[in-house]
PDB file of C-alpha atoms in Angstrom:
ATOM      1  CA  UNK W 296     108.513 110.907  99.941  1.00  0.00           C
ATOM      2  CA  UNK W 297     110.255 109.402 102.849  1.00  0.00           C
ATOM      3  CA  UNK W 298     112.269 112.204 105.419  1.00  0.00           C
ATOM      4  CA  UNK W 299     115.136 110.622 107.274  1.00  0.00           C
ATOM      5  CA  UNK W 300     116.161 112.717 110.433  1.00  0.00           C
ATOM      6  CA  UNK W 301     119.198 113.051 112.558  1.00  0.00           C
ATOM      7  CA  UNK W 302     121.145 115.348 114.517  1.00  0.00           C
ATOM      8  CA  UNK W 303     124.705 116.241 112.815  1.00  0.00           C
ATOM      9  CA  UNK W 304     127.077 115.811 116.072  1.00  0.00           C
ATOM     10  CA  UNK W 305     127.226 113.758 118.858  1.00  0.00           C
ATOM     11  CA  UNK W 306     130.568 113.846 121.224  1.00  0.00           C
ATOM     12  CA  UNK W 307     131.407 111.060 123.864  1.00  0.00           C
ATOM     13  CA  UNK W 308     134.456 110.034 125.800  1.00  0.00           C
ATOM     14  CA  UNK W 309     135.675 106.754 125.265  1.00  0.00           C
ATOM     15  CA  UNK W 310     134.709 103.928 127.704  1.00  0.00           C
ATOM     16  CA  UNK W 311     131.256 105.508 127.542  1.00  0.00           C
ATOM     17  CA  UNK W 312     128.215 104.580 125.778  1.00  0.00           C
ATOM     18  CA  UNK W 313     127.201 106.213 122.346  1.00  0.00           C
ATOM     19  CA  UNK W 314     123.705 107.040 121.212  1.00  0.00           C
ATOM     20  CA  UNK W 315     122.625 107.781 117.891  1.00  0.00           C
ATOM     21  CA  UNK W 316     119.077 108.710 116.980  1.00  0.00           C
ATOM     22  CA  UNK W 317     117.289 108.976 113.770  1.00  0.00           C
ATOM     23  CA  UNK W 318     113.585 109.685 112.796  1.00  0.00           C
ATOM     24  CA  UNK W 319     111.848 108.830 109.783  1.00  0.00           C
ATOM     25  CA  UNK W 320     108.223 109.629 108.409  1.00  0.00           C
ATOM     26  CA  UNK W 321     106.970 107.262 106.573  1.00  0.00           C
ATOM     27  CA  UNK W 322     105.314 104.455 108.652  1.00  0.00           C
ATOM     28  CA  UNK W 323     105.697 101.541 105.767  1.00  0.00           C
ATOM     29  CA  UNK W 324     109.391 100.974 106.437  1.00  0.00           C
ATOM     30  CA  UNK W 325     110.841  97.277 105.916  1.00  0.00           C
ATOM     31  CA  UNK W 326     113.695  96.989 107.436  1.00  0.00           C
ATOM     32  CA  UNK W 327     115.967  99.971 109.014  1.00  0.00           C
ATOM     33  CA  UNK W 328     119.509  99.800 108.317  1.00  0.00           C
ATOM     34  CA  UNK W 329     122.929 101.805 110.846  1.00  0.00           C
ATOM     35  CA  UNK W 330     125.963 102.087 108.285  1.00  0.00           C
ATOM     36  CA  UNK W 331     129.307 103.859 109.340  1.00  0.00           C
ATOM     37  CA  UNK W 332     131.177 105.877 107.057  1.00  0.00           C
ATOM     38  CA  UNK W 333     135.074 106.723 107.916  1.00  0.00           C
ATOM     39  CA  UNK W 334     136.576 109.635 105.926  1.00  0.00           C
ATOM     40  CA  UNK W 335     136.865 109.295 102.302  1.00  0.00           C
ATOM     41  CA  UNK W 336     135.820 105.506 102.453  1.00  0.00           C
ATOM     42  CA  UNK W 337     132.629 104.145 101.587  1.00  0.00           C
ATOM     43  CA  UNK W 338     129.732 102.596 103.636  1.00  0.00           C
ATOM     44  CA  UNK W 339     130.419 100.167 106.195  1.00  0.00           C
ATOM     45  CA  UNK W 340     126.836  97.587 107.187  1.00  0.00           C
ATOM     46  CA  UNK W 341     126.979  97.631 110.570  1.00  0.00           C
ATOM     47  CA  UNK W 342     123.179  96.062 111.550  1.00  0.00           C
ATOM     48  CA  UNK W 343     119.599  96.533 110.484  1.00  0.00           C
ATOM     49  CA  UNK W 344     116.204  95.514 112.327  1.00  0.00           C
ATOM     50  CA  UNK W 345     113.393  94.358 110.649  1.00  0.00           C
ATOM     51  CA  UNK W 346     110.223  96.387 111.412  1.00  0.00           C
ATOM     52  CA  UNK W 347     108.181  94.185 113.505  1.00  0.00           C
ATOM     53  CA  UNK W 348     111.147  93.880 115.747  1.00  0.00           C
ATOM     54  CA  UNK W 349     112.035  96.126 118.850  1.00  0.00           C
ATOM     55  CA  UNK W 350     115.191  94.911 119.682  1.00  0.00           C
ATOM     56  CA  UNK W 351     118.274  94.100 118.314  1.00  0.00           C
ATOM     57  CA  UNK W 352     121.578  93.276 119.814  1.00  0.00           C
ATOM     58  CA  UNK W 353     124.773  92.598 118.431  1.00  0.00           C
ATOM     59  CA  UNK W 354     128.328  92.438 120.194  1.00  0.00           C
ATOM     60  CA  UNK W 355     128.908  96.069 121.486  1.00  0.00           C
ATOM     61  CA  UNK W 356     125.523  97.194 119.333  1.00  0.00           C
ATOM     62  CA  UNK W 357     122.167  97.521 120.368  1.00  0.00           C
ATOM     63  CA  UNK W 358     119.326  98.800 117.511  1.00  0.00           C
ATOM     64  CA  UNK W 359     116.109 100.302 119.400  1.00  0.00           C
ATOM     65  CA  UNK W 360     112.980 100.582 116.825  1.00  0.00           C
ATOM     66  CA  UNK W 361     110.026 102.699 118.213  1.00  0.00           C
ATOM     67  CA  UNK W 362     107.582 102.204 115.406  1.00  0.00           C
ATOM     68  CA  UNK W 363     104.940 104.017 116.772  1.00  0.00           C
ATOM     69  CA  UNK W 364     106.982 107.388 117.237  1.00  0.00           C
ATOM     70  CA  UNK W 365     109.177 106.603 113.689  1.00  0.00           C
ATOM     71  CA  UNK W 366     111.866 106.645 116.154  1.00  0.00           C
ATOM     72  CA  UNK W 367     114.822 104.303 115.498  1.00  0.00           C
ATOM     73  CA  UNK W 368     118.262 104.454 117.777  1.00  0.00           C
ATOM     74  CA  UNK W 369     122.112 102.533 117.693  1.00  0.00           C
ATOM     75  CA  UNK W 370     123.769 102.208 120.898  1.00  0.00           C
ATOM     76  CA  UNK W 371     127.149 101.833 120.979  1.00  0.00           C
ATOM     77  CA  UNK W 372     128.722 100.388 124.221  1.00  0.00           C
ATOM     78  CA  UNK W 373     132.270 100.486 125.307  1.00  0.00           C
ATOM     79  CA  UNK W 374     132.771 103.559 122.726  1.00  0.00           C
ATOM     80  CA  UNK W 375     136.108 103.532 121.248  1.00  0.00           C
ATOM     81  CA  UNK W 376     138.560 106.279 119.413  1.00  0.00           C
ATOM     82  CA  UNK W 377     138.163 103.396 116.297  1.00  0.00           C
ATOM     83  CA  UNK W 378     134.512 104.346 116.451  1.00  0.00           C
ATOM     84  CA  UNK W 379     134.662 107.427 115.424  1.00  0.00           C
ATOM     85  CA  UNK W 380     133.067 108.229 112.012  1.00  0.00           C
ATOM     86  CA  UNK W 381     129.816 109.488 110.411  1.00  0.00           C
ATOM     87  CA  UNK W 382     126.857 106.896 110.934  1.00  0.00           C
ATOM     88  CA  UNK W 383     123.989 107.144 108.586  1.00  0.00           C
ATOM     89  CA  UNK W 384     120.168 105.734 109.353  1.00  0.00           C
ATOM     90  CA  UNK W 385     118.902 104.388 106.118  1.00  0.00           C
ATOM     91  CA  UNK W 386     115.239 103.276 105.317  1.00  0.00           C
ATOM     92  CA  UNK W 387     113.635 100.353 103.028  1.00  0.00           C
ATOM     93  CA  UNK W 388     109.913 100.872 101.863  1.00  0.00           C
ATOM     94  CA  UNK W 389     107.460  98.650 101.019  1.00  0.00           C
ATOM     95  CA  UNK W 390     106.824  99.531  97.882  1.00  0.00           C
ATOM     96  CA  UNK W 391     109.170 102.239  97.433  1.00  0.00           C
ATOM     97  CA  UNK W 392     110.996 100.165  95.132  1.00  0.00           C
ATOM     98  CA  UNK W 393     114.948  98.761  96.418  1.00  0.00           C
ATOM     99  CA  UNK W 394     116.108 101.759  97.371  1.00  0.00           C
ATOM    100  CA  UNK W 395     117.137 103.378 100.760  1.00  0.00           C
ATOM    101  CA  UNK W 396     116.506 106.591 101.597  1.00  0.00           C
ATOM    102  CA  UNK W 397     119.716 107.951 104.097  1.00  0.00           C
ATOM    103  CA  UNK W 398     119.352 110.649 107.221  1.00  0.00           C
ATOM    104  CA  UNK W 399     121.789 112.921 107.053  1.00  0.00           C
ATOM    105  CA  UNK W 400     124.511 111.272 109.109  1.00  0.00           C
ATOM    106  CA  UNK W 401     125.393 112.027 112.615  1.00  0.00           C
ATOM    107  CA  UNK W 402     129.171 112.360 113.249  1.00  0.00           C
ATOM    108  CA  UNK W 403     130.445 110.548 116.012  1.00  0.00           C
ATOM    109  CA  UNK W 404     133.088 112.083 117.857  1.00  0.00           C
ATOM    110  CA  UNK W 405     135.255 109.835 120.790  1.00  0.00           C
ATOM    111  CA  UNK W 406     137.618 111.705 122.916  1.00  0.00           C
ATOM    112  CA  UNK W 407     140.429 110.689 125.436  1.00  0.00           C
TER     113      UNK W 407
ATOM    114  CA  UNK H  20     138.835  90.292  98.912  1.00  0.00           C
ATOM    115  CA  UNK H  21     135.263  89.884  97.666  1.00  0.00           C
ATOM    116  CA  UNK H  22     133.369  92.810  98.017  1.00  0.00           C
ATOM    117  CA  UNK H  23     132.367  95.790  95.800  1.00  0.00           C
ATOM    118  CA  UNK H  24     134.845  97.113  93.964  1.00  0.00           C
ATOM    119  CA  UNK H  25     134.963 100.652  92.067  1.00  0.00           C
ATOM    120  CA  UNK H  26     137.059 102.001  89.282  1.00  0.00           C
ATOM    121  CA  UNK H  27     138.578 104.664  89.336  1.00  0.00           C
ATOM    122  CA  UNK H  28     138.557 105.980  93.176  1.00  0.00           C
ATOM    123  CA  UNK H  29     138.848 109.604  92.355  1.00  0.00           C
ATOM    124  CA  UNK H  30     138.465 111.308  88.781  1.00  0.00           C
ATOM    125  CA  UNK H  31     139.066 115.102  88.218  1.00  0.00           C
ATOM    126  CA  UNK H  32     138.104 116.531  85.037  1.00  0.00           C
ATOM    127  CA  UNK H  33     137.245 119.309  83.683  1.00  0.00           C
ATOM    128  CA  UNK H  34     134.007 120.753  83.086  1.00  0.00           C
ATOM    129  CA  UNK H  35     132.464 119.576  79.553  1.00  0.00           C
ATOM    130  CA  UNK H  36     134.231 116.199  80.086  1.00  0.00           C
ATOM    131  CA  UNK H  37     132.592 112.800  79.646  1.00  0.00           C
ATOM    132  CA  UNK H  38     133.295 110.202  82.467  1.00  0.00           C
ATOM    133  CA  UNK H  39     132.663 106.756  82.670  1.00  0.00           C
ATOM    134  CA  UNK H  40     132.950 104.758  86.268  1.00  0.00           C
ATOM    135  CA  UNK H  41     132.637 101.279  86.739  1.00  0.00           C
ATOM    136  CA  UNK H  42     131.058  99.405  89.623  1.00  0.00           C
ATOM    137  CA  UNK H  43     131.975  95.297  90.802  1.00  0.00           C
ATOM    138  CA  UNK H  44     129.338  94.029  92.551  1.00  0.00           C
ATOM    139  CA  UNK H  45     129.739  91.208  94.635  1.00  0.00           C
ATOM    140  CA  UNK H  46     129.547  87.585  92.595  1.00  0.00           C
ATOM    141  CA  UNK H  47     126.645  85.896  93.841  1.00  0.00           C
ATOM    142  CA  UNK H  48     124.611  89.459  93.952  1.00  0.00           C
ATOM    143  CA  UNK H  49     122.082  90.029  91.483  1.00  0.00           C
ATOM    144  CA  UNK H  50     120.714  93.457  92.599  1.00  0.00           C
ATOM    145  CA  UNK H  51     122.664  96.649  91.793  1.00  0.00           C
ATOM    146  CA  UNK H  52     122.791 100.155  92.959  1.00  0.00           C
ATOM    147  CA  UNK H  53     124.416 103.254  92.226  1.00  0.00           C
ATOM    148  CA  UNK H  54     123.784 106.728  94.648  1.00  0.00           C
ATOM    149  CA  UNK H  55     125.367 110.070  94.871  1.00  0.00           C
ATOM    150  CA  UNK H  56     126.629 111.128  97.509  1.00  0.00           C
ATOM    151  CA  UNK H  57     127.333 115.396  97.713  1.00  0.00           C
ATOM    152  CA  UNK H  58     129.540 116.551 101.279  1.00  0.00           C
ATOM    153  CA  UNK H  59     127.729 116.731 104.336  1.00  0.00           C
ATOM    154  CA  UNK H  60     124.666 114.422 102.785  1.00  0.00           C
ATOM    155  CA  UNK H  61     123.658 111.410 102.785  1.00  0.00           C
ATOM    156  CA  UNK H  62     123.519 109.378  99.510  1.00  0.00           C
ATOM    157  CA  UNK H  63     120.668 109.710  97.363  1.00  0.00           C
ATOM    158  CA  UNK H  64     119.161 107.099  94.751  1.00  0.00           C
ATOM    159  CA  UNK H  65     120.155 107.182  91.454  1.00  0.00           C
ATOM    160  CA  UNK H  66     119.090 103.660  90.057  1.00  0.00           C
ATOM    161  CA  UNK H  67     119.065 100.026  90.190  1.00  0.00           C
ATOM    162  CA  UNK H  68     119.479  96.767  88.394  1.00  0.00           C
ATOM    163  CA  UNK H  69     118.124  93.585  88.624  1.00  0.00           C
ATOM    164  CA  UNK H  70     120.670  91.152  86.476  1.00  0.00           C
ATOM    165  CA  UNK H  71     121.116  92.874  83.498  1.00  0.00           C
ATOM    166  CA  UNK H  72     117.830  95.087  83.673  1.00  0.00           C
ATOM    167  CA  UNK H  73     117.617  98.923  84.673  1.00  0.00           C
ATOM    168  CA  UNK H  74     114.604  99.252  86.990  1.00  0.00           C
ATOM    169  CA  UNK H  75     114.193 102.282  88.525  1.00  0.00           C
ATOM    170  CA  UNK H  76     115.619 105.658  87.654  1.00  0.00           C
ATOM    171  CA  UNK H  77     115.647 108.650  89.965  1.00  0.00           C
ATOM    172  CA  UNK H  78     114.591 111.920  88.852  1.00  0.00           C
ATOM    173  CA  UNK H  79     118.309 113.033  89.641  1.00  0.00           C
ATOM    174  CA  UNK H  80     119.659 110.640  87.150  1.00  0.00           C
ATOM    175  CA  UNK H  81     119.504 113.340  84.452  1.00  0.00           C
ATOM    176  CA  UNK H  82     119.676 112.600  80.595  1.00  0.00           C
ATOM    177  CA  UNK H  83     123.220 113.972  80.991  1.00  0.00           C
ATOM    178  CA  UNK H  84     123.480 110.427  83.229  1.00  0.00           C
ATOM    179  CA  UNK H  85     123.104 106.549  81.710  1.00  0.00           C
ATOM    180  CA  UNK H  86     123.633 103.170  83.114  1.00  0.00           C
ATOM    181  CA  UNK H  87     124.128  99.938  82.323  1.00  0.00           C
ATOM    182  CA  UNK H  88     124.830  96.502  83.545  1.00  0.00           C
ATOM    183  CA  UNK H  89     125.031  94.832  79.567  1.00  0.00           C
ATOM    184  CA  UNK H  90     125.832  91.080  81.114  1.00  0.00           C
ATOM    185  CA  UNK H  91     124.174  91.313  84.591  1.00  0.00           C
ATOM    186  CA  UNK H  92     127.804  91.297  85.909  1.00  0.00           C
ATOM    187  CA  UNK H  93     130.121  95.130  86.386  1.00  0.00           C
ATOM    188  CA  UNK H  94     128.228  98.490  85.868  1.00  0.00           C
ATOM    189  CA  UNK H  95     129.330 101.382  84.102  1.00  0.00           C
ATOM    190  CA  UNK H  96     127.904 105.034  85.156  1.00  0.00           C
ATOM    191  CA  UNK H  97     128.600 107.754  82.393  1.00  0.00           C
ATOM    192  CA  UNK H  98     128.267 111.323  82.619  1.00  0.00           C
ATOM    193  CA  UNK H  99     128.359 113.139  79.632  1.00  0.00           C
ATOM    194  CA  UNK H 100     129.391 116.852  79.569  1.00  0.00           C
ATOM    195  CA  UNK H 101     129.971 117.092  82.818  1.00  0.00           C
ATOM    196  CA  UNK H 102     128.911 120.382  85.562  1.00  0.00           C
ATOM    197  CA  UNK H 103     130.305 121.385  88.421  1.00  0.00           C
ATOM    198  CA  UNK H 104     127.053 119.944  89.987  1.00  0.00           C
ATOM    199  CA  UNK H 105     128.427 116.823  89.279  1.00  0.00           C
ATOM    200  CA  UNK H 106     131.170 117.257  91.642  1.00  0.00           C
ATOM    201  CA  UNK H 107     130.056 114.147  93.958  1.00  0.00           C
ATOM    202  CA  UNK H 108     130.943 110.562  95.523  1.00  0.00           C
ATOM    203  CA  UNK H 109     129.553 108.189  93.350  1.00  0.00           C
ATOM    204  CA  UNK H 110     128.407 104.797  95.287  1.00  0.00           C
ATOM    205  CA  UNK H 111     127.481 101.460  93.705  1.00  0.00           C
ATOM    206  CA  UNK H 112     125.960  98.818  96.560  1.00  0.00           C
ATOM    207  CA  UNK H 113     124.815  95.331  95.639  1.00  0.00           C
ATOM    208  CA  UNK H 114     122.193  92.868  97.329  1.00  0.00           C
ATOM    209  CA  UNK H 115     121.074  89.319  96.823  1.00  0.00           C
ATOM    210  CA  UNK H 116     117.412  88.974  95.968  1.00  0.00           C
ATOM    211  CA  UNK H 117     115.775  88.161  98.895  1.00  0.00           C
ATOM    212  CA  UNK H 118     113.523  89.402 102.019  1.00  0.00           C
ATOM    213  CA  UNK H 119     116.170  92.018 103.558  1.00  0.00           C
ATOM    214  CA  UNK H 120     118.157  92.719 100.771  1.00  0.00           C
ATOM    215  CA  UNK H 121     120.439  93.899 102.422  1.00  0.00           C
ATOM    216  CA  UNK H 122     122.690  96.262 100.417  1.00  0.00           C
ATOM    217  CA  UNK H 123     126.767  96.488 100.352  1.00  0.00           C
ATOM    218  CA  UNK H 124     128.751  99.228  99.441  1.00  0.00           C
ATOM    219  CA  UNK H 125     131.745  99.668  97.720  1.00  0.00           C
ATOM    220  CA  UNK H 126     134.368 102.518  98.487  1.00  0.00           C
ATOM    221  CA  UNK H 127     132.954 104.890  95.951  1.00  0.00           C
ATOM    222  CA  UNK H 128     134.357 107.316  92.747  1.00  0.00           C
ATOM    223  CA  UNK H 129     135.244 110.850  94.215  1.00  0.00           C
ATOM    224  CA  UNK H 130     134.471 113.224  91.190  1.00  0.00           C
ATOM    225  CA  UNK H 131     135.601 115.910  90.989  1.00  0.00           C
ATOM    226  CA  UNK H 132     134.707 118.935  88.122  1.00  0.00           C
ATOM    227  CA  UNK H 133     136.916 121.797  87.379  1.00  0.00           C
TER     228      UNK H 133
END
């Protein structure tokens, strides 16, 4: 089955930029979804990219797909204290039924 | 507010316990989901609906586990006899059928087993 990666902790000051990194294994991935999760809420959508797509940007957001290394990345620009939370990678398959399979999260730390 | 809603937000119980938890999607959305969600994981697929049908079932969804979606509306999750391996958030997402289907969440049932 499908193998979401991603490193557990990432810590950045605020006013810098953030960068998140996930890798995945199977090379039939849809589209490639970034969700944020604050403590003891749910999960927040905060972008996906389609995979024929390299690039996506949105407001302080910018999705990197590598396809060819399984190698998908959210930058975060501007970081903020509100920005810190766990953010999960999560994959679609083609074929793999409508279900997403989740890294691990990487937890997002912003200090003064 | 129109997104997905859950009922109850946390449930403790003790172990042997049914539980039932019940899952709002958003109006328009005719897709489904519930995952489980253990600390320091991801969530993991338990199973979806399309309207009123049950789809796909994940080998975690013991027989201990059932679903249903009876108008193509709410969802109920019940776990009968519960284990302190069911100790878990429980999320329900939704999506509208089409190319991204792009799934929402809704805060999620913190279970707790005694």
């Amino acid at each position: 089955g499908e193998d979401v990666e991603q490193s557990l902790f990432l810590s950045v000051r605020e006013g810098d930029s953030s960068v998140i990194n996930c890798t995945y294994t199977d090379s039939s991935s849809t589209y490639l979804y970034w969700y944020k999760q604050e403590p003891g809420a749910g999960l927040q959508l905060l972008t996906y990219i389609f995979s024929n797509m390299d690039m996506k940007q949105d407001q302080r957001l910018t999705v990197l797909l590598n396809k060819k290394d399984k190698h998908l990345s959210l930058r975060i620009a501007d970081t903020q204290t509100g920005d810190s939370a766990i953010y999960f990678c999560a994959v679609l398959l083609t074929g793999g039924g409508n279900k997403l399979t989740f890294g691990t999260g990487t937890q997002l730390k912003v200090e003064l | 507010d129109t997104g997905v809603s859950q009922d109850p937000r946390h449930k403790i119980t003790k172990r042997g316990q049914n539980v039932t938890f019940r899952c709002d999607p958003i109006s328009e959305h005719n897709r489904l989901y519930w995952y489980r969600q253990t600390l320091g994981q991801g969530p993991e697929f338990l199973t979806y609906f399309q309207n009123e049908a049950q789809l796909e079932k994940s080998r975690l969804l013991s027989d201990r586990f059932s679903a249903e979606r009876p108008k193509g509306s709410f969802s109920t999750l019940e776990i009968q006899r519960t284990e302190q391996g069911d100790s878990a958030m429980y999320l329900c997402a939704s999506s509208f059928d089409s190319s991204t289907d792009t799934q929402y969440f809704g805060p999620g049932t913190r279970l707790t087993v005694l």
